[in-house]
Amino acid sequence: MKYVALLSGGKDSCFNLLHCLKNGHQLVAAASLSPESGKDEIDSYLYQTVGQDGIALIADALRVPLYRRVICGHPLEQGPEYGTASPGGAGTPGDETEDLYLLLQTILEHHPDVQGVAVGAILSNYQRVRVEHVCRRFSLTPLAYLWQRNQVALLSEMLSAHINAILIKVAGAGLTPSHLGLSLYAMHPKLLRLHAMYGTHPCGEGGEYESFTLDCPGIFKGKIVLQDTEKVSSIEGDVAPVAYLRIKGAEVVHKSEEDLSAEANHADVPVPPLLEPCFQHVRIQVARSLGFSLPYTLPTRIGPAVSQSMSLPPSVRILGPWIAVGNVHTSSENALHSIAEQVTQCFYILKDILAKHVTSSPSEVLAKSAMITLLLPTLDSSTFSAANTAYSAFFGTSPPARACIATGESVILECVAWVPERSSENSKADLRESQTRRSLHVQSLSYWAPANIGPYSQAVSISPWTFISGQIGLLPASLTLPASSDIPPPYPPDVERDPEIHSCLKTSSLALETALVLQHTSRVIRAAPISSRNGDEGGFGECDSVGEGTNVDSQGGHVQLALYYLVDAHDLNHARAGITAAENPPTPTLYAVVTSLPRGARLEKVVVVHSGRCTLSDPDHTNDGTEFVERTPEFFQGDLPPTSLDGQLELYWEVSHFAPSSEACAVLFIRCLVGEASSSTATANAMEDATKRLRSVSALSPFLTRTLVSKIFVRPGIELDKFLPLLNALFGDEMPALTVVPSQTVASRHETEWDCGITLMAV
């Protein structure tokens, strides 16, 4: 696509241009915002303003037109999010972000075919969020290929690409005015030493220094030669003095055609490996399963995947500040309406339900909800597009996380929301100061993980929980699905020698999709707002990759519930082989085969994550302070084999629990061991006995009174009414919000043929 480059003059914005070129994008213009005339630098939260006297030189070196605008606004909205949560998500008048909006508006008048905007953000959510907000309003695609890169690895890659940048400002420990004007290459050893000694950011993401690029081979058509500079001290001191370099004279020396040709021939921009080692292992494990699989006969099904959701009315569950609404659907008469109309009607029904339980605006509660599950009858491209268009009318900045699958015969919604107003004064344990809603909403193309392909955030955190949107196996840099699982070696020796595994890698995308799904989920967890990993030197790269055999998900939190959606039952055992290889410790897990997934994906993963930070509650509420402790969840699993009383039923459960709190997640699986013709009395007796035995299981005790939300996965030929008596007896008046998910197959971590699977989340 044609794109415009946001230039600060620094190494990051210029190096990102090389990656834009590597990914096939065409630079047509440069853009920059600067202080008013006579000012070298202003206190901007968003823009690098030092070095603006050399920006025109960089545009000249790039041989593209430069569009500039003076920064008139101020950093009014300084929070982690920008814009309103109401539909449309307008900006904040008078904020410096709106200067970028006006600048891009001017550029689009001159270059209406521009489709993308390049930004060199690495770790700055503040910068990325605001650039993405402006891009969204113009339907432009942000290009941020440095996002979440490990800074140690990234700095080395810049030097290996022969980028020539100098320090133009210093403001960090160990840096002095004497370092101004020195090249990045000369400063590299010292920057690494400071990082090792003090934890400073090697790429300057903590404001330790700023840079100015003199040459970027492969994209610069000329070199900048400095002729006259002046060092200016802003803050003097022995620890971290602040000083910058004023460029008083410089010129661009244009490169000859021979030089440009030589650079093009030797240009080799380092790109991070598609998979980290742990996920390479997952890919190989799936390929091995495909290569050595035995013939598998699918079980005979009784009729199509029935949509029993319509028979169950919407349900509501409120626990403290949490509110969940399940199984929201239109009437059966409206099932023939268009998908867009059904989505819209479902949201209006949802808002009407919320209005009965909240005093604030139901539209605001919905816009700031934590998680939406959207079930559609099908997910072809036109249906997905229509559903997204209708869906987006209800959300603005930082929408909720979302899982989207196709199953059943109508549109179904489930919503989990957090409403602080519902927390009572004498219930301090329900509401913590840290319980503010924060989101990770990444809309840029990068190597990190997929940008959102709909109006949802990748993650929404409300301490201690993080809700992760459904992840599919897209290639992050292009947002396309892989055609195969064949990626560059090295391979393990046994794979090198095995033509069958090589054939599987070349002909099936399942192995790579599975590995990418797990990696995307892991990276989103690590970058989530309340992740224990958030804020370090970077999210991924050679120096920050996850080792083989490591619990990848818990590096940013503890996964308490994992749902895997597939579209082909033949894929289940193979995908599960790779997933099991990466699973440590075990997590309550459910697999369901549904009709289709977004973009034609073969696998989608949805998880609920706990930060591990638990409160030490004061039962008498006499202590105003809240004390936290780091904990690891306990995992329990067990089964209830048939007895003489309930010989019709077999049950299996998995629980992840942060004892002694009620914060827990579980999966419960049920199998009927007799035919459909068994008497209703016998079935009722079996359910009653099974309920008594389940209530006596200590690991399930948190769910009897504190379950907020539950999904019921039912395979074809099994009537939902058969299991509702068990749920009614198990929960009584404490029934969670229920949503029915018709499924072709319901499976656990070790077994495939269950009649029903139930997920539970207790808060």
CSV table of N, CA and C in Angstrom, one decimal, residues 36-162:
chain,number,residue,atom,x,y,z
A,36,GLU,N,6.7,25.8,17.5
A,36,GLU,CA,6.6,27.1,16.7
A,36,GLU,C,8.0,27.6,16.5
A,37,SER,N,8.2,28.5,15.5
A,37,SER,CA,9.4,29.0,15.2
A,37,SER,C,10.1,29.7,16.4
A,38,GLY,N,11.4,29.4,16.5
A,38,GLY,CA,12.2,30.0,17.6
A,38,GLY,C,12.3,29.0,18.8
A,39,LYS,N,11.6,27.9,18.8
A,39,LYS,CA,11.7,27.0,19.9
A,39,LYS,C,12.3,25.7,19.4
A,40,ASP,N,13.4,25.2,20.1
A,40,ASP,CA,14.0,24.0,19.8
A,40,ASP,C,13.2,22.8,20.3
A,41,GLU,N,12.6,22.9,21.4
A,41,GLU,CA,11.9,21.8,22.1
A,41,GLU,C,10.8,22.3,22.9
A,42,ILE,N,9.7,21.5,23.0
A,42,ILE,CA,8.6,21.8,23.9
A,42,ILE,C,8.2,20.6,24.7
A,43,ASP,N,7.4,20.8,25.7
A,43,ASP,CA,7.1,19.6,26.6
A,43,ASP,C,5.9,18.9,25.9
A,44,SER,N,6.2,18.1,24.9
A,44,SER,CA,5.2,17.3,24.3
A,44,SER,C,5.3,15.8,24.8
A,45,TYR,N,4.1,15.2,25.1
A,45,TYR,CA,4.0,13.8,25.5
A,45,TYR,C,4.1,12.9,24.2
A,46,LEU,N,3.8,13.5,23.1
A,46,LEU,CA,3.5,12.6,21.9
A,46,LEU,C,4.6,12.7,20.8
A,47,TYR,N,5.2,13.9,20.7
A,47,TYR,CA,6.1,14.1,19.6
A,47,TYR,C,7.5,14.4,20.1
A,48,GLN,N,8.5,13.8,19.3
A,48,GLN,CA,9.9,14.2,19.5
A,48,GLN,C,10.1,15.5,18.8
A,49,THR,N,10.4,16.6,19.6
A,49,THR,CA,10.5,17.9,19.0
A,49,THR,C,11.9,18.3,18.8
A,50,VAL,N,12.9,17.8,19.6
A,50,VAL,CA,14.3,18.1,19.4
A,50,VAL,C,14.8,17.5,18.1
A,51,GLY,N,15.6,18.3,17.4
A,51,GLY,CA,16.1,17.9,16.1
A,51,GLY,C,15.2,18.2,14.9
A,52,GLN,N,14.1,19.0,15.2
A,52,GLN,CA,13.2,19.3,14.1
A,52,GLN,C,13.9,20.2,13.0
A,53,ASP,N,15.0,20.9,13.4
A,53,ASP,CA,15.7,21.7,12.4
A,53,ASP,C,16.3,20.8,11.3
A,54,GLY,N,16.3,19.5,11.5
A,54,GLY,CA,16.9,18.7,10.5
A,54,GLY,C,15.9,17.8,9.8
A,55,ILE,N,14.6,17.9,10.1
A,55,ILE,CA,13.6,17.0,9.4
A,55,ILE,C,13.6,17.2,7.9
A,56,ALA,N,13.7,18.4,7.5
A,56,ALA,CA,13.6,18.7,6.0
A,56,ALA,C,14.8,18.0,5.3
A,57,LEU,N,15.9,17.8,6.0
A,57,LEU,CA,17.0,17.1,5.4
A,57,LEU,C,16.7,15.6,5.2
A,58,ILE,N,16.0,15.0,6.2
A,58,ILE,CA,15.7,13.6,6.1
A,58,ILE,C,14.7,13.4,4.9
A,59,ALA,N,13.7,14.3,4.8
A,59,ALA,CA,12.8,14.2,3.7
A,59,ALA,C,13.5,14.3,2.4
A,60,ASP,N,14.5,15.2,2.3
A,60,ASP,CA,15.3,15.4,1.1
A,60,ASP,C,16.0,14.1,0.8
A,61,ALA,N,16.6,13.5,1.9
A,61,ALA,CA,17.3,12.2,1.7
A,61,ALA,C,16.4,11.1,1.2
A,62,LEU,N,15.2,11.1,1.6
A,62,LEU,CA,14.2,10.1,1.2
A,62,LEU,C,13.6,10.4,-0.2
A,63,ARG,N,13.8,11.7,-0.6
A,63,ARG,CA,13.2,12.2,-1.9
A,63,ARG,C,11.7,12.0,-1.9
A,64,VAL,N,11.1,12.5,-0.9
A,64,VAL,CA,9.6,12.5,-0.9
A,64,VAL,C,9.2,13.9,-0.3
A,65,PRO,N,8.0,14.4,-0.7
A,65,PRO,CA,7.6,15.7,-0.2
A,65,PRO,C,7.4,15.6,1.3
A,66,LEU,N,7.6,16.7,2.0
A,66,LEU,CA,7.5,16.8,3.4
A,66,LEU,C,6.3,17.8,3.8
A,67,TYR,N,5.4,17.3,4.6
A,67,TYR,CA,4.3,18.1,5.1
A,67,TYR,C,4.5,18.3,6.6
A,68,ARG,N,4.4,19.6,7.0
A,68,ARG,CA,4.7,20.0,8.4
A,68,ARG,C,3.5,20.8,9.0
A,69,ARG,N,3.4,20.7,10.3
A,69,ARG,CA,2.4,21.5,11.0
A,69,ARG,C,3.0,21.9,12.3
A,70,VAL,N,2.7,23.1,12.8
A,70,VAL,CA,3.1,23.5,14.1
A,70,VAL,C,2.2,22.9,15.1
A,71,ILE,N,2.8,22.4,16.2
A,71,ILE,CA,2.0,21.9,17.3
A,71,ILE,C,1.3,23.0,18.1
A,72,CYS,N,0.0,23.0,18.0
A,72,CYS,CA,-0.8,24.1,18.6
A,72,CYS,C,-1.5,23.5,19.9
A,73,GLY,N,-1.8,22.2,19.9
A,73,GLY,CA,-2.5,21.7,21.1
A,73,GLY,C,-1.6,21.4,22.2
A,74,HIS,N,-2.2,20.8,23.3
A,74,HIS,CA,-1.5,20.5,24.5
A,74,HIS,C,-1.8,19.1,24.9
A,75,PRO,N,-1.0,18.4,25.7
A,75,PRO,CA,-1.3,17.0,26.1
A,75,PRO,C,-2.4,17.0,27.2
A,76,LEU,N,-3.6,17.3,26.8
A,76,LEU,CA,-4.8,17.4,27.7
A,76,LEU,C,-5.2,16.0,28.2
A,77,GLU,N,-5.2,15.1,27.4
A,77,GLU,CA,-5.7,13.7,27.8
A,77,GLU,C,-4.4,12.8,27.9
A,78,GLN,N,-4.0,12.7,29.1
A,78,GLN,CA,-2.7,12.0,29.4
A,78,GLN,C,-2.8,10.6,29.8
A,79,GLY,N,-4.0,10.0,29.8
A,79,GLY,CA,-4.2,8.7,30.3
A,79,GLY,C,-3.8,7.6,29.3
A,80,PRO,N,-3.9,6.4,29.6
A,80,PRO,CA,-3.5,5.3,28.7
A,80,PRO,C,-4.4,5.1,27.4
A,81,GLU,N,-5.6,5.7,27.5
A,81,GLU,CA,-6.5,5.6,26.3
A,81,GLU,C,-6.8,7.0,25.8
A,82,TYR,N,-7.2,7.1,24.6
A,82,TYR,CA,-7.5,8.4,24.0
A,82,TYR,C,-8.9,8.4,23.3
A,83,GLY,N,-9.6,9.4,23.5
A,83,GLY,CA,-10.9,9.5,22.8
A,83,GLY,C,-12.0,9.0,23.7
A,84,THR,N,-13.3,9.1,23.2
A,84,THR,CA,-14.4,8.7,23.9
A,84,THR,C,-14.8,7.2,23.7
A,85,ALA,N,-15.4,6.6,24.7
A,85,ALA,CA,-15.8,5.2,24.5
A,85,ALA,C,-17.1,5.1,23.8
A,86,SER,N,-17.8,6.2,23.6
A,86,SER,CA,-19.1,6.2,22.9
A,86,SER,C,-18.9,5.9,21.4
A,87,PRO,N,-19.9,5.5,20.7
A,87,PRO,CA,-19.7,5.1,19.3
A,87,PRO,C,-19.1,6.3,18.5
A,88,GLY,N,-18.1,5.9,17.6
A,88,GLY,CA,-17.4,6.9,16.9
A,88,GLY,C,-16.1,7.2,17.5
A,89,GLY,N,-16.0,7.3,18.8
A,89,GLY,CA,-14.8,7.5,19.5
A,89,GLY,C,-14.1,8.8,19.1
A,90,ALA,N,-14.8,10.0,19.2
A,90,ALA,CA,-14.2,11.2,18.7
A,90,ALA,C,-13.0,11.6,19.6
A,91,GLY,N,-12.1,12.5,19.0
A,91,GLY,CA,-11.0,13.0,19.8
A,91,GLY,C,-11.3,14.0,20.8
A,92,THR,N,-10.2,14.6,21.4
A,92,THR,CA,-10.4,15.6,22.4
A,92,THR,C,-10.0,17.0,21.8
A,93,PRO,N,-10.9,17.9,21.7
A,93,PRO,CA,-10.5,19.2,21.1
A,93,PRO,C,-9.4,19.9,22.0
A,94,GLY,N,-8.5,20.4,21.3
A,94,GLY,CA,-7.4,21.1,22.0
A,94,GLY,C,-6.2,20.2,22.4
A,95,ASP,N,-6.4,18.9,22.2
A,95,ASP,CA,-5.3,18.0,22.5
A,95,ASP,C,-4.3,18.0,21.4
A,96,GLU,N,-3.0,17.8,21.7
A,96,GLU,CA,-2.0,17.8,20.7
A,96,GLU,C,-2.2,16.7,19.6
A,97,THR,N,-2.9,15.6,20.0
A,97,THR,CA,-3.2,14.6,19.1
A,97,THR,C,-4.0,15.1,17.8
A,98,GLU,N,-4.8,16.1,18.1
A,98,GLU,CA,-5.7,16.6,17.0
A,98,GLU,C,-4.8,17.4,16.0
A,99,ASP,N,-3.6,17.8,16.3
A,99,ASP,CA,-2.7,18.4,15.3
A,99,ASP,C,-2.3,17.4,14.3
A,100,LEU,N,-2.1,16.1,14.7
A,100,LEU,CA,-1.8,15.1,13.8
A,100,LEU,C,-3.0,14.8,12.9
A,101,TYR,N,-4.2,14.9,13.4
A,101,TYR,CA,-5.4,14.7,12.6
A,101,TYR,C,-5.5,15.7,11.5
A,102,LEU,N,-5.2,17.0,11.8
A,102,LEU,CA,-5.3,18.0,10.8
A,102,LEU,C,-4.1,17.9,9.8
A,103,LEU,N,-3.0,17.4,10.2
A,103,LEU,CA,-1.9,17.2,9.3
A,103,LEU,C,-2.2,16.1,8.3
A,104,LEU,N,-2.7,15.0,8.8
A,104,LEU,CA,-3.0,13.9,7.9
A,104,LEU,C,-4.2,14.3,6.9
A,105,GLN,N,-5.1,15.1,7.4
A,105,GLN,CA,-6.2,15.6,6.6
A,105,GLN,C,-5.6,16.4,5.4
A,106,THR,N,-4.6,17.2,5.6
A,106,THR,CA,-4.0,18.0,4.6
A,106,THR,C,-3.3,17.0,3.6
A,107,ILE,N,-2.6,16.1,4.1
A,107,ILE,CA,-1.8,15.1,3.3
A,107,ILE,C,-2.8,14.4,2.3
A,108,LEU,N,-3.9,13.9,2.9
A,108,LEU,CA,-4.9,13.1,2.1
A,108,LEU,C,-5.5,14.0,1.0
A,109,GLU,N,-5.5,15.3,1.2
A,109,GLU,CA,-6.0,16.2,0.1
A,109,GLU,C,-5.1,16.1,-1.1
A,110,HIS,N,-3.8,16.0,-0.8
A,110,HIS,CA,-2.8,16.0,-1.8
A,110,HIS,C,-2.5,14.5,-2.3
A,111,HIS,N,-2.7,13.6,-1.5
A,111,HIS,CA,-2.4,12.2,-1.8
A,111,HIS,C,-3.6,11.3,-1.4
A,112,PRO,N,-4.7,11.4,-2.1
A,112,PRO,CA,-5.9,10.6,-1.7
A,112,PRO,C,-5.7,9.1,-1.8
A,113,ASP,N,-4.7,8.6,-2.4
A,113,ASP,CA,-4.5,7.2,-2.5
A,113,ASP,C,-3.6,6.6,-1.4
A,114,VAL,N,-3.3,7.4,-0.4
A,114,VAL,CA,-2.5,6.9,0.7
A,114,VAL,C,-3.4,6.0,1.6
A,115,GLN,N,-2.9,4.9,2.0
A,115,GLN,CA,-3.7,3.9,2.7
A,115,GLN,C,-3.1,3.6,4.1
A,116,GLY,N,-1.8,4.0,4.3
A,116,GLY,CA,-1.1,3.6,5.5
A,116,GLY,C,-0.3,4.8,6.1
A,117,VAL,N,0.0,4.6,7.4
A,117,VAL,CA,0.8,5.6,8.1
A,117,VAL,C,1.9,4.8,8.9
A,118,ALA,N,3.2,5.2,8.7
A,118,ALA,CA,4.3,4.5,9.3
A,118,ALA,C,4.6,5.2,10.6
A,119,VAL,N,4.8,4.5,11.7
A,119,VAL,CA,5.1,5.1,13.0
A,119,VAL,C,6.1,4.2,13.7
A,120,GLY,N,7.2,4.7,14.3
A,120,GLY,CA,8.3,4.0,14.8
A,120,GLY,C,8.1,3.6,16.3
A,121,ALA,N,6.9,3.4,16.8
A,121,ALA,CA,6.7,3.1,18.2
A,121,ALA,C,7.2,1.7,18.5
A,122,ILE,N,7.9,1.6,19.7
A,122,ILE,CA,8.4,0.3,20.1
A,122,ILE,C,7.7,-0.2,21.4
A,123,LEU,N,7.7,0.6,22.4
A,123,LEU,CA,7.0,0.3,23.6
A,123,LEU,C,5.9,1.3,24.0
A,124,SER,N,5.9,2.5,23.4
A,124,SER,CA,5.1,3.6,23.9
A,124,SER,C,3.6,3.3,23.5
A,125,ASN,N,2.8,2.8,24.4
A,125,ASN,CA,1.4,2.7,24.2
A,125,ASN,C,0.8,4.1,24.0
A,126,TYR,N,1.3,5.1,24.7
A,126,TYR,CA,0.8,6.5,24.6
A,126,TYR,C,0.8,6.9,23.1
A,127,GLN,N,2.0,6.8,22.5
A,127,GLN,CA,2.1,7.2,21.1
A,127,GLN,C,1.3,6.4,20.2
A,128,ARG,N,1.4,5.0,20.3
A,128,ARG,CA,0.7,4.1,19.4
A,128,ARG,C,-0.8,4.3,19.4
A,129,VAL,N,-1.3,4.4,20.6
A,129,VAL,CA,-2.8,4.6,20.8
A,129,VAL,C,-3.3,5.8,20.1
A,130,ARG,N,-2.6,6.9,20.2
A,130,ARG,CA,-3.0,8.2,19.6
A,130,ARG,C,-2.9,8.2,18.1
A,131,VAL,N,-1.8,7.6,17.6
A,131,VAL,CA,-1.6,7.6,16.2
A,131,VAL,C,-2.7,6.6,15.6
A,132,GLU,N,-3.0,5.5,16.2
A,132,GLU,CA,-4.0,4.6,15.7
A,132,GLU,C,-5.4,5.2,15.8
A,133,HIS,N,-5.6,6.0,16.8
A,133,HIS,CA,-6.9,6.7,16.9
A,133,HIS,C,-7.2,7.6,15.7
A,134,VAL,N,-6.2,8.4,15.4
A,134,VAL,CA,-6.3,9.3,14.2
A,134,VAL,C,-6.4,8.5,12.9
A,135,CYS,N,-5.6,7.4,12.8
A,135,CYS,CA,-5.7,6.6,11.6
A,135,CYS,C,-7.1,6.0,11.4
A,136,ARG,N,-7.7,5.5,12.5
A,136,ARG,CA,-9.0,4.9,12.4
A,136,ARG,C,-10.0,5.9,11.9
A,137,ARG,N,-9.9,7.1,12.2
A,137,ARG,CA,-10.9,8.1,11.8
A,137,ARG,C,-10.8,8.4,10.3
A,138,PHE,N,-9.6,8.1,9.7
A,138,PHE,CA,-9.4,8.2,8.2
A,138,PHE,C,-9.4,6.9,7.5
A,139,SER,N,-9.7,5.8,8.2
A,139,SER,CA,-9.6,4.4,7.7
A,139,SER,C,-8.2,4.1,7.1
A,140,LEU,N,-7.2,4.6,7.8
A,140,LEU,CA,-5.8,4.3,7.4
A,140,LEU,C,-5.2,3.2,8.3
A,141,THR,N,-4.3,2.5,7.7
A,141,THR,CA,-3.7,1.4,8.4
A,141,THR,C,-2.3,1.8,9.0
A,142,PRO,N,-2.2,1.7,10.3
A,142,PRO,CA,-0.9,2.1,10.9
A,142,PRO,C,0.1,1.0,10.7
A,143,LEU,N,1.4,1.3,10.4
A,143,LEU,CA,2.4,0.4,10.1
A,143,LEU,C,3.5,0.6,11.2
A,144,ALA,N,3.6,-0.4,12.1
A,144,ALA,CA,4.5,-0.2,13.3
A,144,ALA,C,5.2,-1.5,13.5
A,145,TYR,N,6.2,-1.8,12.6
A,145,TYR,CA,6.9,-3.1,12.6
A,145,TYR,C,7.9,-3.2,13.7
A,146,LEU,N,8.1,-2.2,14.5
A,146,LEU,CA,9.0,-2.3,15.6
A,146,LEU,C,8.3,-2.5,16.9
A,147,TRP,N,7.0,-2.6,16.9
A,147,TRP,CA,6.1,-2.6,18.1
A,147,TRP,C,6.4,-3.9,18.9
A,148,GLN,N,6.7,-3.7,20.2
A,148,GLN,CA,6.9,-4.7,21.2
A,148,GLN,C,8.2,-5.5,20.9
A,149,ARG,N,9.1,-5.0,20.0
A,149,ARG,CA,10.4,-5.7,19.8
A,149,ARG,C,11.3,-5.6,21.1
A,150,ASN,N,12.0,-6.6,21.3
A,150,ASN,CA,13.0,-6.6,22.4
A,150,ASN,C,14.1,-5.6,22.0
A,151,GLN,N,14.4,-4.6,22.9
A,151,GLN,CA,15.3,-3.5,22.5
A,151,GLN,C,16.7,-3.9,22.3
A,152,VAL,N,17.2,-4.9,23.0
A,152,VAL,CA,18.6,-5.3,22.9
A,152,VAL,C,18.8,-5.9,21.5
A,153,ALA,N,17.8,-6.8,21.1
A,153,ALA,CA,17.9,-7.4,19.7
A,153,ALA,C,17.7,-6.3,18.7
A,154,LEU,N,16.7,-5.4,18.9
A,154,LEU,CA,16.4,-4.4,17.9
A,154,LEU,C,17.6,-3.5,17.6
A,155,LEU,N,18.2,-3.0,18.7
A,155,LEU,CA,19.4,-2.1,18.5
A,155,LEU,C,20.5,-2.8,17.7
A,156,SER,N,20.7,-4.1,18.0
A,156,SER,CA,21.7,-4.8,17.2
A,156,SER,C,21.3,-4.9,15.7
A,157,GLU,N,20.1,-5.1,15.5
A,157,GLU,CA,19.6,-5.2,14.1
A,157,GLU,C,19.8,-3.9,13.4
A,158,MET,N,19.5,-2.7,14.0
A,158,MET,CA,19.7,-1.4,13.4
A,158,MET,C,21.2,-1.3,13.0
A,159,LEU,N,22.1,-1.7,13.9
A,159,LEU,CA,23.5,-1.5,13.5
A,159,LEU,C,23.9,-2.5,12.4
A,160,SER,N,23.3,-3.7,12.4
A,160,SER,CA,23.7,-4.6,11.3
A,160,SER,C,23.1,-4.1,10.0
A,161,ALA,N,22.1,-3.3,10.0
A,161,ALA,CA,21.5,-2.7,8.8
A,161,ALA,C,22.3,-1.4,8.4
A,162,HIS,N,23.3,-1.1,9.2
A,162,HIS,CA,24.2,0.0,8.9
A,162,HIS,C,23.5,1.4,9.0
